[in-house]
Amino acid sequence: MKEEKKIFVTKATLPPKEEFLEYVDKIWESAWLTNMGDVHNKLEDTLSKFMDDMDIVLTVNGHLALELALQSLKIEGEVITTPFTFASTTHAIVRNGLKPVFCDIKEDDFTIDPEKIEKIITKDTKAIMPVHVYGNVCDVEAIESIAKKHGLYVVYDAAHTFGERYKGKSVADFGDMSIFSFHATKVFNTIEGGAIALRDKDRRKSLDFLKNFGIADKENVPYVGSNAKMNEFAAAMGLCNMKHLPEYIEKRKRICELYIERLSDIKSIRLNKYNDDTTYNYAYFPIVVEKGSRDELYDKLAKENIFARKYFYPCTNAYECYSENFDPNETPIALDISKKVLTLPIYPDLEEADVERICSVIRREL
Ligand SMILES: Cc1ncc(COP(=O)(O)O)c(C=O)c1O
């Protein structure tokens, strides 16, 4: 029997090669490879315009964007966040010497439950780091009012949300800062890369220093910084991909619509809740297996050469490295969903026939 082609959960989105090579030629001529060159600065401007003239600080990846965003706050104590996220969110808090305090999530869109935030605020709470999981925008209004009432910073992990708008505004324009990931697997990629979008322009300078070892100029080093600079080739990939972003998102949207059409009548699974106020980027397609076994479905799909992902499993508060620190039972909804969720393959080049194949296996098995 002929083996079915392999379908992976994601695939990097590449611009036409010639467009990238044009930049490569220019970079070669200039011999300026990194340290905030022309291409880096052009991408920063392009992204700033794209995000309603927000201040944008490019970084080498989304994780260091998170670490530096937190470092720039100069806080000590506790940060309220959720465990239903990628390792990066929790690690960034811990690696800053701060204590993550986990709030549970909402069942329908997997984002932080604002109704549970106030109960876990203590005198040591300094910030909230919510995650726009899968591109689902958090309840930004409720979070803002809690943060205002208690004098807390808000840093959004917006790694999944690049290109989205909420009530007509760029998704970057909420909280004190939002961080984005431009990893190869994301909707928009710079191979590896990330950005911090700032609402408070005064913070810009310190972030520019922090991403360059804390160096202000040749003789002054006011911060213990890191090396988080985006190089010119990564920025070139970003400029090329930006040209094609609307087309990438449109193709993802069509795939999502097809999944919804084919899966919404299957009683044993639950689909993501979409909100009319959000213009989505269709980064992920999660399903929650409510009846039957998520793990068995995952294995059955893998047997058919379809590689979905248990994303996010385990919750970060269940990680081995935190076994002495946290108890995942304190966030029962996140724990439950982490055991039932699967994200299905989605990327612009995924063919309609592939979606049909994936859906027919799911229908057969559930
Ligand atoms: C929610 C979340 N936060 C942070 C990151 C870190 O981004 P990066 O991989 O660019 O370092 C990711 C990356 O996948 C993510 O999914």
mmCIF file of N, CA and C in Angstrom, residues 5 7 10-15 247-248 251-252 255 345-355:
data_model
loop_
_atom_site.group_PDB
_atom_site.id
_atom_site.type_symbol
_atom_site.label_atom_id
_atom_site.label_comp_id
_atom_site.label_asym_id
_atom_site.label_seq_id
_atom_site.Cartn_x
_atom_site.Cartn_y
_atom_site.Cartn_z
ATOM 1 N N LYS A 5 1.452 10.879 2.203
ATOM 2 C CA LYS A 5 2.489 11.893 2.459
ATOM 3 C C LYS A 5 2.409 12.412 3.904
ATOM 4 N N ILE A 7 2.200 14.961 6.849
ATOM 5 C CA ILE A 7 1.697 16.326 7.071
ATOM 6 C C ILE A 7 2.107 16.737 8.474
ATOM 7 N N THR A 10 3.092 22.251 11.300
ATOM 8 C CA THR A 10 3.365 23.554 10.702
ATOM 9 C C THR A 10 4.509 23.440 9.700
ATOM 10 N N LYS A 11 4.668 24.483 8.920
ATOM 11 C CA LYS A 11 5.743 24.518 7.931
ATOM 12 C C LYS A 11 6.103 25.981 7.747
ATOM 13 N N ALA A 12 7.381 26.268 7.718
ATOM 14 C CA ALA A 12 7.795 27.674 7.606
ATOM 15 C C ALA A 12 7.256 28.292 6.317
ATOM 16 N N THR A 13 6.826 29.545 6.416
ATOM 17 C CA THR A 13 6.303 30.261 5.256
ATOM 18 C C THR A 13 7.450 31.064 4.645
ATOM 19 N N LEU A 14 7.755 30.766 3.400
ATOM 20 C CA LEU A 14 8.899 31.424 2.756
ATOM 21 C C LEU A 14 8.440 32.358 1.643
ATOM 22 N N PRO A 15 9.076 33.520 1.528
ATOM 23 C CA PRO A 15 8.754 34.428 0.412
ATOM 24 C C PRO A 15 9.448 33.913 -0.853
ATOM 25 N N GLU A 247 -1.667 37.739 2.252
ATOM 26 C CA GLU A 247 -1.950 36.510 1.492
ATOM 27 C C GLU A 247 -1.760 35.269 2.403
ATOM 28 N N TYR A 248 -0.728 35.284 3.253
ATOM 29 C CA TYR A 248 -0.522 34.155 4.177
ATOM 30 C C TYR A 248 -1.737 34.005 5.102
ATOM 31 N N LYS A 251 -4.898 32.682 3.333
ATOM 32 C CA LYS A 251 -4.851 31.228 3.083
ATOM 33 C C LYS A 251 -5.121 30.451 4.368
ATOM 34 N N ARG A 252 -4.564 30.932 5.492
ATOM 35 C CA ARG A 252 -4.806 30.280 6.783
ATOM 36 C C ARG A 252 -6.296 30.349 7.136
ATOM 37 N N ILE A 255 -8.235 27.735 5.409
ATOM 38 C CA ILE A 255 -8.020 26.406 6.004
ATOM 39 C C ILE A 255 -8.844 26.265 7.279
ATOM 40 N N PRO A 345 -2.649 20.493 11.969
ATOM 41 C CA PRO A 345 -1.757 21.152 11.003
ATOM 42 C C PRO A 345 -2.410 22.384 10.372
ATOM 43 N N ILE A 346 -1.664 23.447 10.301
ATOM 44 C CA ILE A 346 -2.129 24.641 9.581
ATOM 45 C C ILE A 346 -0.929 25.470 9.142
ATOM 46 N N TYR A 347 -0.890 25.744 7.860
ATOM 47 C CA TYR A 347 0.105 26.641 7.263
ATOM 48 C C TYR A 347 -0.410 26.998 5.865
ATOM 49 N N PRO A 348 0.023 28.123 5.304
ATOM 50 C CA PRO A 348 -0.601 28.591 4.069
ATOM 51 C C PRO A 348 -0.622 27.572 2.927
ATOM 52 N N ASP A 349 0.425 26.736 2.838
ATOM 53 C CA ASP A 349 0.484 25.789 1.712
ATOM 54 C C ASP A 349 -0.269 24.495 1.949
ATOM 55 N N LEU A 350 -0.873 24.352 3.109
ATOM 56 C CA LEU A 350 -1.598 23.109 3.383
ATOM 57 C C LEU A 350 -2.740 22.995 2.375
ATOM 58 N N GLU A 351 -2.804 21.845 1.700
ATOM 59 C CA GLU A 351 -3.802 21.724 0.634
ATOM 60 C C GLU A 351 -5.172 21.305 1.175
ATOM 61 N N GLU A 352 -6.187 21.693 0.421
ATOM 62 C CA GLU A 352 -7.555 21.345 0.816
ATOM 63 C C GLU A 352 -7.686 19.837 1.005
ATOM 64 N N ALA A 353 -7.068 19.087 0.103
ATOM 65 C CA ALA A 353 -7.157 17.617 0.190
ATOM 66 C C ALA A 353 -6.521 17.113 1.487
ATOM 67 N N ASP A 354 -5.484 17.806 1.945
ATOM 68 C CA ASP A 354 -4.841 17.398 3.212
ATOM 69 C C ASP A 354 -5.802 17.629 4.376
ATOM 70 N N VAL A 355 -6.489 18.781 4.359
ATOM 71 C CA VAL A 355 -7.454 19.074 5.432
ATOM 72 C C VAL A 355 -8.556 18.011 5.419
#
